Amino acid sequence: MSLTAATRSESTKTFTTAMWWILALVLVVYVAMTAGGLGFVFGASATGHLPTGASGAHIPKAGLAPVLYSIASSIGYVFPLLIGTLMVTAEFRHKTLTPTFLATPRRGLVLGAKVVVGIGIGVLYAVLAIIAAVGPAAGFLAGFGVNTELDAADTWAMLGRIVIAFALWVLVGIGVGALVRNQVAAVVIVLAFTQFIEPLGRVAGSLVKGLGDVMQYLPGAASDALVGQSVFTSFGGAGGGAVVQLDWWVGGVVLLGYAVVLIILGHLLSWRRDVS
């Protein structure tokens, strides 16, 4: 079987299930509500419409729009990571790998097809997340008379990097799924790391001298660096500490490195093992 045929097969398996569109729907709602809420609060704060003493009362107008648009990736990245993980672990859980490997004995080809399909899903999720973030955020900013910066090349470059980040996150998820066969365990690991372990590490990095130099190489930090903006880092670290961040292209290389290493390890340590 060729890569084209294997990719067609993987596309069918992915898009004939409900999981991909359920995650996409939750992604859109989550990002839109967050971007809309923060767009209102930040827009009102930057123009002096919040009561005196309200938190964020000194948020500047300049550069506010890209920070809000980056919500698409800074909170939405977990969804492409999850779908990438589920693309692989669902095969183990529902035991569909046996007929897949019988039809396509070249296991590396099957994994490569998942990578191709995963990149496509990452691009789709990125477009949905960008629309969900930019729409309400730009609407509130325009309502408060704050520049939406949609006519700036830098804004569109940042949105393009969000697309790249989402595609890379799907690949990271595929690597995790190939390495950790159990679906429940893989999802727990993904959620625990992204929602608990890394955020604590990054907060500690902004407070402890020298630790930030290490924390900037974590996958979430690398993703934020690739995008170039993040609502979590744009106004300073926790407690006012400095936020250390990689150059955007270095962040991309680091995130790609995580994806490549995990996929290779998954292929060598788990993917080639016998399946029932």
mmCIF file of N, CA, C and O in Angstrom, residues 29-67:
data_model
loop_
_atom_site.group_PDB
_atom_site.id
_atom_site.type_symbol
_atom_site.label_atom_id
_atom_site.label_comp_id
_atom_site.label_asym_id
_atom_site.label_seq_id
_atom_site.Cartn_x
_atom_site.Cartn_y
_atom_site.Cartn_z
ATOM 1 N N VAL A 29 -15.690 27.021 21.166
ATOM 2 C CA VAL A 29 -16.453 27.652 22.255
ATOM 3 C C VAL A 29 -15.521 28.178 23.340
ATOM 4 O O VAL A 29 -15.666 29.312 23.819
ATOM 5 N N TYR A 30 -14.555 27.366 23.720
ATOM 6 C CA TYR A 30 -13.610 27.733 24.782
ATOM 7 C C TYR A 30 -12.792 28.962 24.403
ATOM 8 O O TYR A 30 -12.684 29.930 25.176
ATOM 9 N N VAL A 31 -12.240 28.952 23.209
ATOM 10 C CA VAL A 31 -11.409 30.067 22.756
ATOM 11 C C VAL A 31 -12.256 31.327 22.562
ATOM 12 O O VAL A 31 -11.856 32.433 22.968
ATOM 13 N N ALA A 32 -13.421 31.193 21.971
ATOM 14 C CA ALA A 32 -14.271 32.352 21.711
ATOM 15 C C ALA A 32 -14.715 33.014 23.007
ATOM 16 O O ALA A 32 -14.703 34.250 23.129
ATOM 17 N N MET A 33 -15.122 32.211 23.985
ATOM 18 C CA MET A 33 -15.561 32.776 25.265
ATOM 19 C C MET A 33 -14.413 33.469 25.985
ATOM 20 O O MET A 33 -14.584 34.558 26.541
ATOM 21 N N THR A 34 -13.233 32.844 25.969
ATOM 22 C CA THR A 34 -12.073 33.444 26.634
ATOM 23 C C THR A 34 -11.624 34.712 25.932
ATOM 24 O O THR A 34 -11.385 35.747 26.582
ATOM 25 N N ALA A 35 -11.536 34.675 24.607
ATOM 26 C CA ALA A 35 -11.090 35.846 23.850
ATOM 27 C C ALA A 35 -12.107 36.975 23.978
ATOM 28 O O ALA A 35 -11.728 38.152 24.113
ATOM 29 N N GLY A 36 -13.398 36.632 23.943
ATOM 30 C CA GLY A 36 -14.415 37.656 24.090
ATOM 31 C C GLY A 36 -14.391 38.289 25.468
ATOM 32 O O GLY A 36 -14.462 39.515 25.611
ATOM 33 N N GLY A 37 -14.284 37.452 26.502
ATOM 34 C CA GLY A 37 -14.259 37.976 27.867
ATOM 35 C C GLY A 37 -13.042 38.849 28.122
ATOM 36 O O GLY A 37 -13.162 39.966 28.662
ATOM 37 N N LEU A 38 -11.870 38.368 27.724
ATOM 38 C CA LEU A 38 -10.661 39.161 27.927
ATOM 39 C C LEU A 38 -10.620 40.366 27.000
ATOM 40 O O LEU A 38 -10.067 41.411 27.359
ATOM 41 N N GLY A 39 -11.209 40.230 25.807
ATOM 42 C CA GLY A 39 -11.280 41.377 24.907
ATOM 43 C C GLY A 39 -12.077 42.515 25.526
ATOM 44 O O GLY A 39 -11.687 43.688 25.428
ATOM 45 N N PHE A 40 -13.173 42.166 26.181
ATOM 46 C CA PHE A 40 -13.976 43.185 26.857
ATOM 47 C C PHE A 40 -13.212 43.795 28.032
ATOM 48 O O PHE A 40 -13.124 45.026 28.168
ATOM 49 N N VAL A 41 -12.646 42.942 28.887
ATOM 50 C CA VAL A 41 -11.951 43.431 30.082
ATOM 51 C C VAL A 41 -10.727 44.256 29.705
ATOM 52 O O VAL A 41 -10.521 45.366 30.217
ATOM 53 N N PHE A 42 -9.885 43.742 28.803
ATOM 54 C CA PHE A 42 -8.674 44.448 28.427
ATOM 55 C C PHE A 42 -8.997 45.721 27.658
ATOM 56 O O PHE A 42 -8.345 46.758 27.832
ATOM 57 N N GLY A 43 -9.994 45.651 26.760
ATOM 58 C CA GLY A 43 -10.379 46.844 26.012
ATOM 59 C C GLY A 43 -10.914 47.924 26.919
ATOM 60 O O GLY A 43 -10.566 49.108 26.783
ATOM 61 N N ALA A 44 -11.749 47.528 27.873
ATOM 62 C CA ALA A 44 -12.293 48.499 28.825
ATOM 63 C C ALA A 44 -11.194 49.056 29.715
ATOM 64 O O ALA A 44 -11.169 50.252 30.025
ATOM 65 N N SER A 45 -10.258 48.195 30.118
ATOM 66 C CA SER A 45 -9.158 48.635 30.969
ATOM 67 C C SER A 45 -8.250 49.623 30.241
ATOM 68 O O SER A 45 -7.869 50.667 30.783
ATOM 69 N N ALA A 46 -7.908 49.293 28.999
ATOM 70 C CA ALA A 46 -6.979 50.137 28.242
ATOM 71 C C ALA A 46 -7.558 51.498 27.924
ATOM 72 O O ALA A 46 -6.807 52.464 27.726
ATOM 73 N N THR A 47 -8.883 51.606 27.882
ATOM 74 C CA THR A 47 -9.526 52.887 27.552
ATOM 75 C C THR A 47 -10.110 53.572 28.775
ATOM 76 O O THR A 47 -10.824 54.563 28.654
ATOM 77 N N GLY A 48 -9.826 53.034 29.971
ATOM 78 C CA GLY A 48 -10.261 53.689 31.197
ATOM 79 C C GLY A 48 -11.721 53.502 31.549
ATOM 80 O O GLY A 48 -12.273 54.280 32.334
ATOM 81 N N HIS A 49 -12.352 52.457 31.011
ATOM 82 C CA HIS A 49 -13.764 52.228 31.303
ATOM 83 C C HIS A 49 -13.985 51.324 32.509
ATOM 84 O O HIS A 49 -15.138 51.123 32.916
ATOM 85 N N LEU A 50 -12.921 50.767 33.066
ATOM 86 C CA LEU A 50 -13.067 49.972 34.271
ATOM 87 C C LEU A 50 -12.986 50.881 35.492
ATOM 88 O O LEU A 50 -12.313 51.924 35.456
ATOM 89 N N PRO A 51 -13.621 50.504 36.591
ATOM 90 C CA PRO A 51 -13.547 51.316 37.809
ATOM 91 C C PRO A 51 -12.109 51.464 38.284
ATOM 92 O O PRO A 51 -11.294 50.567 38.103
ATOM 93 N N THR A 52 -11.793 52.567 38.898
ATOM 94 C CA THR A 52 -10.448 52.814 39.401
ATOM 95 C C THR A 52 -10.044 51.729 40.386
ATOM 96 O O THR A 52 -10.813 51.360 41.276
ATOM 97 N N GLY A 53 -8.843 51.222 40.210
ATOM 98 C CA GLY A 53 -8.334 50.192 41.102
ATOM 99 C C GLY A 53 -8.604 48.790 40.632
ATOM 100 O O GLY A 53 -8.162 47.842 41.248
ATOM 101 N N ALA A 54 -9.360 48.641 39.533
ATOM 102 C CA ALA A 54 -9.622 47.297 39.021
ATOM 103 C C ALA A 54 -8.330 46.685 38.504
ATOM 104 O O ALA A 54 -7.448 47.378 38.023
ATOM 105 N N SER A 55 -8.228 45.377 38.628
ATOM 106 C CA SER A 55 -7.005 44.713 38.171
ATOM 107 C C SER A 55 -6.838 44.918 36.678
ATOM 108 O O SER A 55 -7.784 44.887 35.915
ATOM 109 N N GLY A 56 -5.625 45.126 36.274
ATOM 110 C CA GLY A 56 -5.342 45.335 34.856
ATOM 111 C C GLY A 56 -5.608 46.746 34.399
ATOM 112 O O GLY A 56 -5.714 47.002 33.216
ATOM 113 N N ALA A 57 -5.760 47.704 35.316
ATOM 114 C CA ALA A 57 -6.140 49.063 34.949
ATOM 115 C C ALA A 57 -5.051 49.780 34.170
ATOM 116 O O ALA A 57 -5.310 50.830 33.605
ATOM 117 N N HIS A 58 -3.870 49.231 34.151
ATOM 118 C CA HIS A 58 -2.779 49.898 33.447
ATOM 119 C C HIS A 58 -2.368 49.151 32.182
ATOM 120 O O HIS A 58 -1.256 49.316 31.695
ATOM 121 N N ILE A 59 -3.254 48.318 31.655
ATOM 122 C CA ILE A 59 -2.954 47.606 30.420
ATOM 123 C C ILE A 59 -2.863 48.605 29.276
ATOM 124 O O ILE A 59 -3.788 49.394 29.063
ATOM 125 N N PRO A 60 -1.774 48.607 28.514
ATOM 126 C CA PRO A 60 -1.619 49.566 27.416
ATOM 127 C C PRO A 60 -2.406 49.152 26.179
ATOM 128 O O PRO A 60 -2.672 47.964 25.964
ATOM 129 N N LYS A 61 -2.748 50.152 25.348
ATOM 130 C CA LYS A 61 -3.441 49.861 24.092
ATOM 131 C C LYS A 61 -2.502 49.242 23.065
ATOM 132 O O LYS A 61 -2.883 48.356 22.318
ATOM 133 N N ALA A 62 -1.281 49.734 23.025
ATOM 134 C CA ALA A 62 -0.323 49.293 22.007
ATOM 135 C C ALA A 62 -0.007 47.807 22.160
ATOM 136 O O ALA A 62 0.355 47.337 23.241
ATOM 137 N N GLY A 63 -0.166 47.074 21.079
ATOM 138 C CA GLY A 63 0.171 45.657 21.085
ATOM 139 C C GLY A 63 -0.838 44.769 21.788
ATOM 140 O O GLY A 63 -0.583 43.577 21.970
ATOM 141 N N LEU A 64 -1.980 45.332 22.168
ATOM 142 C CA LEU A 64 -2.975 44.548 22.888
ATOM 143 C C LEU A 64 -3.650 43.516 21.986
ATOM 144 O O LEU A 64 -3.900 42.380 22.403
ATOM 145 N N ALA A 65 -3.928 43.897 20.745
ATOM 146 C CA ALA A 65 -4.656 43.014 19.834
ATOM 147 C C ALA A 65 -3.932 41.681 19.607
ATOM 148 O O ALA A 65 -4.552 40.607 19.747
ATOM 149 N N PRO A 66 -2.646 41.670 19.253
ATOM 150 C CA PRO A 66 -1.975 40.380 19.039
ATOM 151 C C PRO A 66 -1.981 39.484 20.275
ATOM 152 O O PRO A 66 -2.057 38.255 20.154
ATOM 153 N N VAL A 67 -1.904 40.104 21.466
ATOM 154 C CA VAL A 67 -1.941 39.310 22.696
ATOM 155 C C VAL A 67 -3.271 38.576 22.801
ATOM 156 O O VAL A 67 -3.329 37.390 23.136
#
